[in-house]
GROMACS .gro file of C-alpha atoms in nm:
model
  484
    1MET     CA    1   1.497   5.293  -1.579
    2ASP     CA    2   1.344   5.194  -1.245
    3ASP     CA    3   0.996   5.228  -1.394
    4ALA     CA    4   1.092   5.000  -1.686
    5ILE     CA    5   1.232   4.734  -1.453
    6GLN     CA    6   0.924   4.757  -1.232
    7GLU     CA    7   0.699   4.721  -1.535
    8LYS     CA    8   0.888   4.408  -1.645
    9LEU     CA    9   0.870   4.259  -1.297
   10LEU     CA   10   0.494   4.319  -1.287
   11LYS     CA   11   0.460   4.162  -1.631
   12TYR     CA   12   0.657   3.850  -1.536
   13SER     CA   13   0.474   3.829  -1.205
   14GLY     CA   14   0.142   3.842  -1.389
   15GLN     CA   15   0.256   3.572  -1.631
   16GLU     CA   16   0.373   3.355  -1.342
   17CYS     CA   17   0.038   3.394  -1.164
   18ASP     CA   18  -0.143   3.318  -1.488
   19LEU     CA   19   0.072   3.004  -1.539
   20LYS     CA   20   0.003   2.887  -1.182
   21GLY     CA   21  -0.366   2.944  -1.238
   22ARG     CA   22  -0.362   2.744  -1.562
   23ILE     CA   23  -0.169   2.460  -1.394
   24CYS     CA   24  -0.415   2.450  -1.104
   25GLN     CA   25  -0.711   2.453  -1.340
   26GLU     CA   26  -0.563   2.178  -1.558
   27SER     CA   27  -0.470   1.972  -1.250
   28LYS     CA   28  -0.831   1.989  -1.131
   29LYS     CA   29  -0.951   1.862  -1.469
   30ILE     CA   30  -0.690   1.583  -1.464
   31TRP     CA   31  -0.765   1.466  -1.110
   32ARG     CA   32  -1.138   1.483  -1.171
   33VAL     CA   33  -1.079   1.201  -1.419
   34ALA     CA   34  -0.767   1.042  -1.267
   35LEU     CA   35  -0.869   1.008  -0.901
   36PRO     CA   36  -1.179   0.794  -0.961
   37GLY     CA   37  -0.978   0.600  -1.220
   38VAL     CA   38  -0.692   0.542  -0.975
   39ILE     CA   39  -0.932   0.434  -0.698
   40SER     CA   40  -1.123   0.196  -0.925
   41ARG     CA   41  -0.814   0.038  -1.078
   42VAL     CA   42  -0.627   0.003  -0.749
   43SER     CA   43  -0.937  -0.148  -0.584
   44ALA     CA   44  -1.008  -0.384  -0.875
   45PHE     CA   45  -0.647  -0.499  -0.899
   46GLY     CA   46  -0.635  -0.510  -0.520
   47THR     CA   47  -0.904  -0.779  -0.516
   48VAL     CA   48  -0.684  -0.993  -0.743
   49VAL     CA   49  -0.383  -0.940  -0.516
   50VAL     CA   50  -0.587  -1.008  -0.199
   51THR     CA   51  -0.712  -1.330  -0.358
   52GLN     CA   52  -0.350  -1.425  -0.431
   53SER     CA   53  -0.266  -1.366  -0.066
   54PHE     CA   54  -0.549  -1.596   0.050
   55VAL     CA   55  -0.449  -1.861  -0.205
   56GLY     CA   56  -0.085  -1.836  -0.095
   57HIS     CA   57  -0.183  -1.928   0.258
   58ILE     CA   58  -0.379  -2.234   0.135
   59SER     CA   59  -0.084  -2.405  -0.038
   60SER     CA   60   0.232  -2.319  -0.233
   61VAL     CA   61   0.118  -2.535  -0.528
   62ASP     CA   62  -0.212  -2.344  -0.557
   63LEU     CA   63  -0.020  -2.017  -0.525
   64ALA     CA   64   0.198  -2.118  -0.821
   65GLY     CA   65  -0.112  -2.232  -1.014
   66TYR     CA   66  -0.290  -1.904  -0.942
   67ALA     CA   67   0.026  -1.715  -1.039
   68LEU     CA   68   0.036  -1.893  -1.376
   69VAL     CA   69  -0.329  -1.823  -1.456
   70GLN     CA   70  -0.327  -1.466  -1.325
   71SER     CA   71   0.008  -1.376  -1.479
   72LEU     CA   72  -0.039  -1.557  -1.810
   73LEU     CA   73  -0.403  -1.626  -1.905
   74LEU     CA   74  -0.562  -1.334  -1.721
   75ARG     CA   75  -0.297  -1.090  -1.847
   76PHE     CA   76  -0.339  -1.234  -2.196
   77VAL     CA   77  -0.718  -1.192  -2.199
   78ASN     CA   78  -0.723  -0.880  -1.981
   79GLY     CA   79  -0.473  -0.716  -2.215
   80ILE     CA   80  -0.696  -0.782  -2.513
   81LEU     CA   81  -1.010  -0.661  -2.336
   82ILE     CA   82  -0.848  -0.348  -2.190
   83GLY     CA   83  -0.686  -0.270  -2.523
   84MET     CA   84  -1.001  -0.318  -2.727
   85SER     CA   85  -1.201  -0.123  -2.471
   86SER     CA   86  -0.960   0.170  -2.506
   87ALA     CA   87  -1.116   0.230  -2.848
   88THR     CA   88  -1.425   0.332  -2.647
   89GLU     CA   89  -1.207   0.577  -2.456
   90THR     CA   90  -1.072   0.735  -2.776
   91LEU     CA   91  -1.407   0.766  -2.955
   92CYS     CA   92  -1.618   0.869  -2.655
   93GLY     CA   93  -1.357   1.124  -2.542
   94GLN     CA   94  -1.342   1.291  -2.882
   95ALA     CA   95  -1.721   1.278  -2.923
   96PHE     CA   96  -1.769   1.444  -2.583
   97GLY     CA   97  -1.521   1.718  -2.675
   98ALA     CA   98  -1.708   1.778  -3.002
   99LYS     CA   99  -2.043   1.782  -2.811
  100GLN     CA  100  -2.170   1.475  -3.003
  101HIS     CA  101  -2.304   1.328  -2.679
  102HIS     CA  102  -2.556   1.086  -2.829
  103MET     CA  103  -2.276   0.911  -3.021
  104MET     CA  104  -2.113   0.802  -2.694
  105GLY     CA  105  -2.390   0.551  -2.616
  106ILE     CA  106  -2.362   0.414  -2.970
  107PHE     CA  107  -1.984   0.373  -2.937
  108LEU     CA  108  -2.037   0.195  -2.603
  109GLN     CA  109  -2.278  -0.056  -2.754
  110ARG     CA  110  -2.040  -0.123  -3.043
  111SER     CA  111  -1.765  -0.196  -2.791
  112TRP     CA  112  -1.989  -0.441  -2.604
  113PHE     CA  113  -2.065  -0.623  -2.928
  114VAL     CA  114  -1.699  -0.645  -3.033
  115ASP     CA  115  -1.563  -0.732  -2.687
  116LEU     CA  116  -1.822  -1.004  -2.612
  117ILE     CA  117  -1.742  -1.179  -2.939
  118THR     CA  118  -1.370  -1.144  -2.863
  119MET     CA  119  -1.409  -1.292  -2.513
  120THR     CA  120  -1.607  -1.587  -2.649
  121ILE     CA  121  -1.333  -1.659  -2.905
  122LEU     CA  122  -1.079  -1.662  -2.620
  123LEU     CA  123  -1.272  -1.916  -2.406
  124PRO     CA  124  -1.062  -2.221  -2.511
  125ALA     CA  125  -0.759  -2.067  -2.341
  126PHE     CA  126  -0.938  -2.107  -2.007
  127LEU     CA  127  -1.118  -2.436  -2.084
  128PHE     CA  128  -0.796  -2.614  -2.182
  129ALA     CA  129  -0.557  -2.442  -1.941
  130THR     CA  130  -0.419  -2.764  -1.789
  131PRO     CA  131  -0.310  -2.926  -2.119
  132ILE     CA  132  -0.178  -2.588  -2.240
  133PHE     CA  133   0.044  -2.548  -1.934
  134LYS     CA  134   0.156  -2.913  -1.956
  135LEU     CA  135   0.244  -2.857  -2.322
  136LEU     CA  136   0.449  -2.555  -2.217
  137GLY     CA  137   0.644  -2.782  -1.983
  138GLU     CA  138   0.506  -2.666  -1.649
  139ASP     CA  139   0.496  -2.902  -1.349
  140GLU     CA  140   0.192  -3.136  -1.366
  141THR     CA  141   0.055  -3.057  -1.018
  142ILE     CA  142   0.084  -2.682  -1.082
  143ALA     CA  143  -0.081  -2.723  -1.425
  144LYS     CA  144  -0.378  -2.912  -1.271
  145SER     CA  145  -0.428  -2.645  -1.006
  146ALA     CA  146  -0.406  -2.375  -1.274
  147GLY     CA  147  -0.665  -2.556  -1.488
  148HIS     CA  148  -0.918  -2.556  -1.202
  149ILE     CA  149  -0.856  -2.191  -1.116
  150SER     CA  150  -0.882  -2.082  -1.481
  151LEU     CA  151  -1.247  -2.198  -1.501
  152TRP     CA  152  -1.341  -1.942  -1.234
  153PHE     CA  153  -1.169  -1.668  -1.433
  154ILE     CA  154  -1.418  -1.718  -1.720
  155ILE     CA  155  -1.693  -1.565  -1.503
  156TYR     CA  156  -1.452  -1.292  -1.398
  157CYS     CA  157  -1.349  -1.199  -1.754
  158TYR     CA  158  -1.705  -1.173  -1.887
  159GLY     CA  159  -1.765  -0.922  -1.609
  160LEU     CA  160  -1.460  -0.729  -1.724
  161VAL     CA  161  -1.616  -0.679  -2.070
  162PHE     CA  162  -1.890  -0.459  -1.922
  163SER     CA  163  -1.692  -0.311  -1.634
  164LEU     CA  164  -1.407  -0.180  -1.851
  165THR     CA  165  -1.617  -0.036  -2.133
  166ILE     CA  166  -1.870   0.138  -1.905
  167GLN     CA  167  -1.586   0.281  -1.698
  168MET     CA  168  -1.422   0.431  -2.008
  169TYR     CA  169  -1.757   0.560  -2.133
  170LEU     CA  170  -1.827   0.737  -1.802
  171GLN     CA  171  -1.468   0.857  -1.772
  172ALA     CA  172  -1.486   1.030  -2.110
  173GLN     CA  173  -1.773   1.248  -1.984
  174GLN     CA  174  -1.620   1.293  -1.636
  175LYS     CA  175  -1.893   1.094  -1.460
  176ASN     CA  176  -1.673   0.817  -1.326
  177MET     CA  177  -1.694   0.904  -0.955
  178VAL     CA  178  -1.966   0.641  -0.929
  179ILE     CA  179  -1.709   0.384  -1.047
  180ALA     CA  180  -1.474   0.490  -0.766
  181TRP     CA  181  -1.744   0.437  -0.502
  182LEU     CA  182  -1.846   0.103  -0.648
  183SER     CA  183  -1.481  -0.009  -0.658
  184ILE     CA  184  -1.422   0.093  -0.297
  185MET     CA  185  -1.728  -0.109  -0.197
  186GLN     CA  186  -1.598  -0.396  -0.411
  187PHE     CA  187  -1.269  -0.403  -0.218
  188VAL     CA  188  -1.442  -0.361   0.117
  189ILE     CA  189  -1.678  -0.650   0.039
  190HIS     CA  190  -1.407  -0.872  -0.106
  191ILE     CA  191  -1.182  -0.899   0.201
  192PRO     CA  192  -1.443  -1.020   0.457
  193LEU     CA  193  -1.611  -1.233   0.190
  194SER     CA  194  -1.277  -1.406   0.114
  195TRP     CA  195  -1.214  -1.456   0.484
  196LEU     CA  196  -1.563  -1.603   0.529
  197PHE     CA  197  -1.540  -1.840   0.231
  198VAL     CA  198  -1.178  -1.951   0.287
  199ASN     CA  199  -1.112  -1.938   0.662
  200VAL     CA  200  -1.457  -1.982   0.818
  201LEU     CA  201  -1.648  -2.204   0.574
  202GLY     CA  202  -1.333  -2.380   0.448
  203PHE     CA  203  -1.419  -2.362   0.077
  204GLY     CA  204  -1.049  -2.331  -0.011
  205ILE     CA  205  -0.965  -2.229  -0.369
  206ASN     CA  206  -1.332  -2.228  -0.472
  207GLY     CA  207  -1.408  -1.985  -0.188
  208ALA     CA  208  -1.126  -1.749  -0.285
  209MET     CA  209  -1.224  -1.747  -0.654
  210GLY     CA  210  -1.596  -1.724  -0.578
  211SER     CA  211  -1.534  -1.415  -0.369
  212LEU     CA  212  -1.329  -1.259  -0.652
  213CYS     CA  213  -1.607  -1.312  -0.909
  214THR     CA  214  -1.883  -1.196  -0.673
  215SER     CA  215  -1.707  -0.870  -0.591
  216LEU     CA  216  -1.648  -0.786  -0.961
  217TRP     CA  217  -2.007  -0.855  -1.068
  218PHE     CA  218  -2.123  -0.632  -0.782
  219VAL     CA  219  -1.950  -0.345  -0.966
  220VAL     CA  220  -2.099  -0.448  -1.302
  221PHE     CA  221  -2.458  -0.449  -1.172
  222GLY     CA  222  -2.396  -0.113  -1.004
  223GLU     CA  223  -2.276   0.029  -1.337
  224PHE     CA  224  -2.585  -0.101  -1.517
  225ILE     CA  225  -2.813   0.063  -1.259
  226TYR     CA  226  -2.632   0.396  -1.305
  227LEU     CA  227  -2.634   0.369  -1.686
  228PHE     CA  228  -2.998   0.264  -1.730
  229GLY     CA  229  -3.130   0.470  -1.437
  230GLY     CA  230  -3.120   0.804  -1.622
  231TRP     CA  231  -2.792   0.946  -1.487
  232CYS     CA  232  -2.649   0.952  -1.843
  233ALA     CA  233  -2.951   1.096  -2.021
  234ASP     CA  234  -2.747   1.304  -2.269
  235SER     CA  235  -2.526   1.019  -2.388
  236TRP     CA  236  -2.740   0.705  -2.335
  237LYS     CA  237  -3.050   0.699  -2.554
  238GLY     CA  238  -3.123   0.328  -2.515
  239PHE     CA  239  -3.030   0.028  -2.727
  240THR     CA  240  -3.026   0.091  -3.101
  241VAL     CA  241  -2.950  -0.104  -3.420
  242ALA     CA  242  -2.738   0.195  -3.524
  243ALA     CA  243  -2.470   0.047  -3.299
  244LEU     CA  244  -2.423  -0.231  -3.556
  245LYS     CA  245  -2.337   0.019  -3.830
  246ASP     CA  246  -1.972   0.107  -3.901
  247VAL     CA  247  -1.859  -0.180  -3.680
  248LEU     CA  248  -1.557  -0.267  -3.896
  249PRO     CA  249  -1.377   0.066  -3.841
  250VAL     CA  250  -1.435   0.024  -3.467
  251VAL     CA  251  -1.299  -0.332  -3.489
  252LYS     CA  252  -0.989  -0.199  -3.667
  253LEU     CA  253  -0.929   0.066  -3.400
  254SER     CA  254  -1.007  -0.189  -3.128
  255ILE     CA  255  -0.754  -0.436  -3.267
  256SER     CA  256  -0.488  -0.163  -3.278
  257SER     CA  257  -0.574  -0.073  -2.919
  258GLY     CA  258  -0.575  -0.438  -2.817
  259LEU     CA  259  -0.234  -0.502  -2.969
  260MET     CA  260  -0.090  -0.196  -2.798
  261ILE     CA  261  -0.193  -0.307  -2.449
  262CYS     CA  262  -0.152  -0.681  -2.511
  263LEU     CA  263   0.205  -0.660  -2.629
  264GLU     CA  264   0.286  -0.473  -2.310
  265MET     CA  265   0.098  -0.705  -2.071
  266TRP     CA  266   0.209  -1.024  -2.249
  267TYR     CA  267   0.567  -0.914  -2.202
  268TYR     CA  268   0.530  -0.956  -1.825
  269ALA     CA  269   0.333  -1.279  -1.873
  270ILE     CA  270   0.605  -1.435  -2.089
  271LEU     CA  271   0.866  -1.352  -1.827
  272VAL     CA  272   0.657  -1.532  -1.561
  273LEU     CA  273   0.632  -1.832  -1.796
  274VAL     CA  274   1.009  -1.831  -1.851
  275ALA     CA  275   1.058  -1.817  -1.474
  276GLY     CA  276   0.883  -2.155  -1.459
  277TYR     CA  277   1.175  -2.319  -1.642
  278MET     CA  278   1.434  -2.205  -1.391
  279LYS     CA  279   1.573  -2.386  -1.089
  280ASP     CA  280   1.313  -2.435  -0.817
  281ALA     CA  281   1.030  -2.335  -1.051
  282GLU     CA  282   0.766  -2.314  -0.779
  283VAL     CA  283   0.963  -2.049  -0.588
  284ALA     CA  284   1.066  -1.865  -0.907
  285ILE     CA  285   0.709  -1.840  -1.041
  286SER     CA  286   0.563  -1.737  -0.707
  287ALA     CA  287   0.829  -1.474  -0.628
  288PHE     CA  288   0.826  -1.326  -0.979
  289SER     CA  289   0.446  -1.314  -0.976
  290VAL     CA  290   0.441  -1.140  -0.636
  291CYS     CA  291   0.681  -0.874  -0.765
  292THR     CA  292   0.491  -0.823  -1.091
  293ASN     CA  293   0.168  -0.789  -0.892
  294ILE     CA  294   0.322  -0.523  -0.666
  295ASN     CA  295   0.455  -0.352  -0.978
  296GLY     CA  296   0.112  -0.393  -1.136
  297TRP     CA  297  -0.068  -0.250  -0.834
  298GLU     CA  298   0.136   0.070  -0.857
  299PHE     CA  299   0.083   0.055  -1.234
  300MET     CA  300  -0.293   0.076  -1.169
  301ILE     CA  301  -0.236   0.423  -1.022
  302CYS     CA  302  -0.047   0.520  -1.335
  303LEU     CA  303  -0.330   0.374  -1.544
  304GLY     CA  304  -0.561   0.621  -1.371
  305LEU     CA  305  -0.336   0.900  -1.496
  306LEU     CA  306  -0.319   0.723  -1.833
  307GLY     CA  307  -0.698   0.749  -1.846
  308ALA     CA  308  -0.682   1.116  -1.750
  309ALA     CA  309  -0.423   1.184  -2.021
  310CYS     CA  310  -0.639   1.000  -2.273
  311VAL     CA  311  -0.958   1.187  -2.179
  312ARG     CA  312  -0.794   1.529  -2.167
  313VAL     CA  313  -0.618   1.480  -2.502
  314ALA     CA  314  -0.929   1.333  -2.666
  315ASN     CA  315  -1.154   1.610  -2.529
  316GLU     CA  316  -0.924   1.888  -2.648
  317LEU     CA  317  -0.873   1.726  -2.988
  318GLY     CA  318  -1.253   1.703  -3.018
  319ARG     CA  319  -1.274   2.074  -2.933
  320GLY     CA  320  -0.997   2.151  -3.184
  321ASP     CA  321  -0.752   2.311  -2.936
  322ALA     CA  322  -0.396   2.187  -3.008
  323LYS     CA  323  -0.229   2.421  -2.754
  324ALA     CA  324  -0.451   2.290  -2.473
  325VAL     CA  325  -0.343   1.935  -2.567
  326THR     CA  326   0.028   2.007  -2.525
  327PHE     CA  327  -0.025   2.195  -2.197
  328SER     CA  328  -0.234   1.909  -2.056
  329ILE     CA  329   0.036   1.657  -2.148
  330LYS     CA  330   0.301   1.855  -1.957
  331VAL     CA  331   0.087   1.882  -1.644
  332VAL     CA  332  -0.024   1.518  -1.628
  333LEU     CA  333   0.328   1.389  -1.698
  334SER     CA  334   0.477   1.605  -1.421
  335THR     CA  335   0.211   1.481  -1.179
  336SER     CA  336   0.276   1.116  -1.265
  337VAL     CA  337   0.654   1.145  -1.229
  338ALA     CA  338   0.615   1.301  -0.883
  339LEU     CA  339   0.401   1.002  -0.776
  340GLY     CA  340   0.654   0.763  -0.927
  341VAL     CA  341   0.936   0.908  -0.720
  342PHE     CA  342   0.724   0.870  -0.405
  343PHE     CA  343   0.655   0.500  -0.466
  344TRP     CA  344   1.016   0.441  -0.572
  345ILE     CA  345   1.125   0.556  -0.226
  346LEU     CA  346   0.862   0.334  -0.057
  347CYS     CA  347   0.984   0.025  -0.244
  348LEU     CA  348   1.344   0.097  -0.150
  349VAL     CA  349   1.253   0.133   0.219
  350PHE     CA  350   1.007  -0.158   0.259
  351GLY     CA  351   1.110  -0.387  -0.027
  352ARG     CA  352   1.269  -0.653   0.193
  353LYS     CA  353   0.949  -0.713   0.394
  354ILE     CA  354   0.691  -0.730   0.114
  355GLY     CA  355   0.728  -1.100   0.035
  356TYR     CA  356   0.602  -1.212   0.377
  357VAL     CA  357   0.262  -1.052   0.308
  358PHE     CA  358   0.200  -1.297   0.023
  359SER     CA  359   0.362  -1.620   0.140
  360ASN     CA  360   0.480  -1.809   0.448
  361ASP     CA  361   0.754  -1.972   0.239
  362GLU     CA  362   1.092  -1.832   0.343
  363ASN     CA  363   1.246  -1.897  -0.002
  364VAL     CA  364   0.971  -1.706  -0.182
  365ALA     CA  365   0.996  -1.411   0.059
  366GLN     CA  366   1.375  -1.400   0.025
  367THR     CA  367   1.360  -1.408  -0.356
  368VAL     CA  368   1.112  -1.119  -0.349
  369SER     CA  369   1.353  -0.932  -0.121
  370ASP     CA  370   1.641  -0.988  -0.367
  371LEU     CA  371   1.431  -0.828  -0.643
  372SER     CA  372   1.324  -0.526  -0.435
  373ILE     CA  373   1.575  -0.274  -0.581
  374LEU     CA  374   1.487  -0.370  -0.940
  375LEU     CA  375   1.120  -0.351  -0.843
  376ALA     CA  376   1.172   0.003  -0.714
  377PHE     CA  377   1.317   0.123  -1.046
  378SER     CA  378   1.039  -0.050  -1.241
  379VAL     CA  379   0.788   0.142  -1.030
  380LEU     CA  380   0.971   0.466  -1.112
  381PHE     CA  381   0.952   0.412  -1.490
  382ASN     CA  382   0.588   0.305  -1.455
  383SER     CA  383   0.513   0.670  -1.387
  384ILE     CA  384   0.629   0.787  -1.730
  385TYR     CA  385   0.546   0.556  -2.019
  386PRO     CA  386   0.179   0.482  -1.926
  387VAL     CA  387   0.096   0.853  -1.941
  388LEU     CA  388   0.258   0.879  -2.284
  389SER     CA  389   0.058   0.571  -2.391
  390GLY     CA  390  -0.257   0.746  -2.267
  391VAL     CA  391  -0.177   1.046  -2.485
  392ALA     CA  392  -0.144   0.810  -2.783
  393VAL     CA  393  -0.481   0.646  -2.704
  394GLY     CA  394  -0.648   0.987  -2.680
  395ALA     CA  395  -0.515   1.073  -3.024
  396GLY     CA  396  -0.601   0.733  -3.175
  397LEU     CA  397  -0.234   0.641  -3.235
  398GLN     CA  398  -0.255   0.291  -3.085
  399GLY     CA  399  -0.113   0.122  -3.396
  400THR     CA  400   0.212   0.319  -3.377
  401VAL     CA  401   0.254   0.238  -3.009
  402ALA     CA  402   0.194  -0.133  -3.083
  403ILE     CA  403   0.495  -0.130  -3.318
  404LEU     CA  404   0.708   0.041  -3.053
  405ASN     CA  405   0.600  -0.226  -2.802
  406VAL     CA  406   0.718  -0.505  -3.033
  407VAL     CA  407   1.060  -0.347  -3.079
  408CYS     CA  408   1.123  -0.236  -2.720
  409TYR     CA  409   0.980  -0.534  -2.533
  410TYR     CA  410   1.035  -0.831  -2.764
  411LEU     CA  411   1.344  -0.732  -2.962
  412ILE     CA  412   1.527  -0.556  -2.676
  413GLY     CA  413   1.391  -0.643  -2.330
  414LEU     CA  414   1.306  -1.014  -2.368
  415PRO     CA  415   1.635  -1.123  -2.535
  416ILE     CA  416   1.838  -0.934  -2.272
  417GLY     CA  417   1.636  -1.099  -1.995
  418LEU     CA  418   1.684  -1.449  -2.142
  419VAL     CA  419   2.059  -1.400  -2.182
  420LEU     CA  420   2.104  -1.263  -1.831
  421GLY     CA  421   1.869  -1.520  -1.678
  422TYR     CA  422   2.019  -1.831  -1.838
  423VAL     CA  423   2.361  -1.756  -1.986
  424THR     CA  424   2.497  -1.549  -1.695
  425ASN     CA  425   2.299  -1.759  -1.444
  426LEU     CA  426   2.135  -1.456  -1.278
  427GLN     CA  427   1.806  -1.648  -1.286
  428VAL     CA  428   1.498  -1.440  -1.191
  429LYS     CA  429   1.709  -1.129  -1.130
  430GLY     CA  430   1.839  -1.145  -1.487
  431LEU     CA  431   1.483  -1.168  -1.623
  432TRP     CA  432   1.384  -0.858  -1.430
  433VAL     CA  433   1.688  -0.662  -1.555
  434GLY     CA  434   1.583  -0.749  -1.912
  435MET     CA  435   1.227  -0.641  -1.840
  436LEU     CA  436   1.354  -0.310  -1.704
  437CYS     CA  437   1.566  -0.256  -2.017
  438GLY     CA  438   1.254  -0.300  -2.230
  439VAL     CA  439   1.059  -0.053  -2.016
  440ILE     CA  440   1.339   0.208  -2.040
  441ALA     CA  441   1.355   0.163  -2.418
  442GLU     CA  442   0.975   0.205  -2.440
  443THR     CA  443   0.990   0.522  -2.231
  444LEU     CA  444   1.256   0.677  -2.454
  445ALA     CA  445   1.074   0.577  -2.775
  446LEU     CA  446   0.740   0.720  -2.660
  447SER     CA  447   0.908   1.041  -2.543
  448LEU     CA  448   1.061   1.088  -2.889
  449MET     CA  449   0.727   1.010  -3.053
  450MET     CA  450   0.542   1.269  -2.842
  451TRP     CA  451   0.808   1.532  -2.916
  452ARG     CA  452   0.766   1.484  -3.293
  453ILE     CA  453   0.383   1.485  -3.309
  454ASN     CA  454   0.216   1.780  -3.485
  455TRP     CA  455  -0.096   1.834  -3.273
  456ASP     CA  456  -0.256   2.069  -3.527
  457GLU     CA  457  -0.262   1.777  -3.771
  458GLU     CA  458  -0.405   1.546  -3.506
  459VAL     CA  459  -0.692   1.794  -3.450
  460LEU     CA  460  -0.780   1.770  -3.820
  461LYS     CA  461  -0.765   1.388  -3.811
  462ALA     CA  462  -0.992   1.372  -3.506
  463SER     CA  463  -1.243   1.606  -3.668
  464ALA     CA  464  -1.248   1.398  -3.988
  465ARG     CA  465  -1.301   1.074  -3.792
  466LEU     CA  466  -1.594   1.218  -3.595
  467LYS     CA  467  -1.761   1.354  -3.907
  468ARG     CA  468  -1.719   1.021  -4.088
  469TRP     CA  469  -1.887   0.819  -3.811
  470TYR     CA  470  -2.148   1.076  -3.707
  471LEU     CA  471  -2.512   0.963  -3.698
  472GLU     CA  472  -2.796   1.213  -3.672
  473THR     CA  473  -3.029   1.215  -3.373
  474PRO     CA  474  -3.403   1.166  -3.451
  475ASP     CA  475  -3.463   1.540  -3.391
  476GLU     CA  476  -3.186   1.634  -3.636
  477ALA     CA  477  -3.324   1.394  -3.897
  478ILE     CA  478  -3.674   1.547  -3.867
  479GLN     CA  479  -3.532   1.898  -3.890
  480ALA     CA  480  -3.333   1.806  -4.200
  481THR     CA  481  -3.640   1.670  -4.379
  482ASN     CA  482  -3.865   1.958  -4.265
  483PRO     CA  483  -3.643   2.269  -4.260
  484ALA     CA  484  -3.942   2.500  -4.233
   0.00000   0.00000   0.00000
């Protein structure tokens, strides 16, 4: 009897050690992708937030104008570009898992082609920002400031086209540490450059926006040097007309990806717009924008884990290992939730002091303080649903998530926010409660979706997609014509 018990204990002990080993191994794979992604996203978003801080100390009108452009136009365009670029993440991740390395460079070029055309189509939104904001009923002085600032964001957004797609291409093959270093240098350069342009040379808004654009294009040129300099020899074979083949299927997947991210990011943008119709619009817009930026900054960390979830799921689907997919999902989700709890505590402790970092206006700082508890819970839920979205991107299920976004954000969250904000007179606080309700609904819907997915079927779908879009390398073509 004692021998039997001892044998069972040894067996369970061995299983526990094996499980710990698997978790450690999977965590290393996740953080190899996530850490550079977190650093790059936090640094990139940090430059936007730092610019907001410099603008806020120039004037409250320019702060409100910047908040409108950054929260509405930039989120609108950024959502489309990030979403459409996530098609690169899906295809490159699965191609890397299937060892079709040469296809990754082709997928990258297709994404450049599609995203550049998309950005050009979106230009009128920036060129006619002032009349658009006036038409939406915003204050005239704020609309004029926003119109001037929006012109600078054109340069910024064209840089995003290359920065986002190259980052996802490198991330899929676990070579994105270079992005982390470039992003750190971007942030380090941006702060003194902003101080020089705004405080020393007195360039004002032009100085703040010029610094923002300069720091982003520094990253873009660094990425080009890495890409064309031979550090991606297996996956980058130079420019090719093959990238123009099968563009329509990529466009279809890109549109699904774009809708998925856009519907999520536009949700926050619409709430900022609605805040502009409330009492003391200047304070409401500024305070709401500050809180969404803090929420967004933490969200950048979760986006790093979203990228890791996407890459790990796509890689394992490309390899055809369904069990590895489910195990990876459990590990990355547990990691993200632990981080979410940590930042939730930070927001609860320091929430009442955050507003003073972004504005000297006592009313703005106090409104931010009033929203601090709701902000803390938004940060907590940020740690769950982005990871589940990343899993969906890795599997190519962006279209399904887009539908969930419509229902949860626009049919649940937005109506609740409008009712609480206007009917019950809770103002900005009511809007945020509605936003939180939409986020909770999205979290529950994605959790149910993940629970019901048959990953063996997703492996077959990924394999079929890769075979359908596969193009032979020159060596394979020669071998096929001359088998001897």
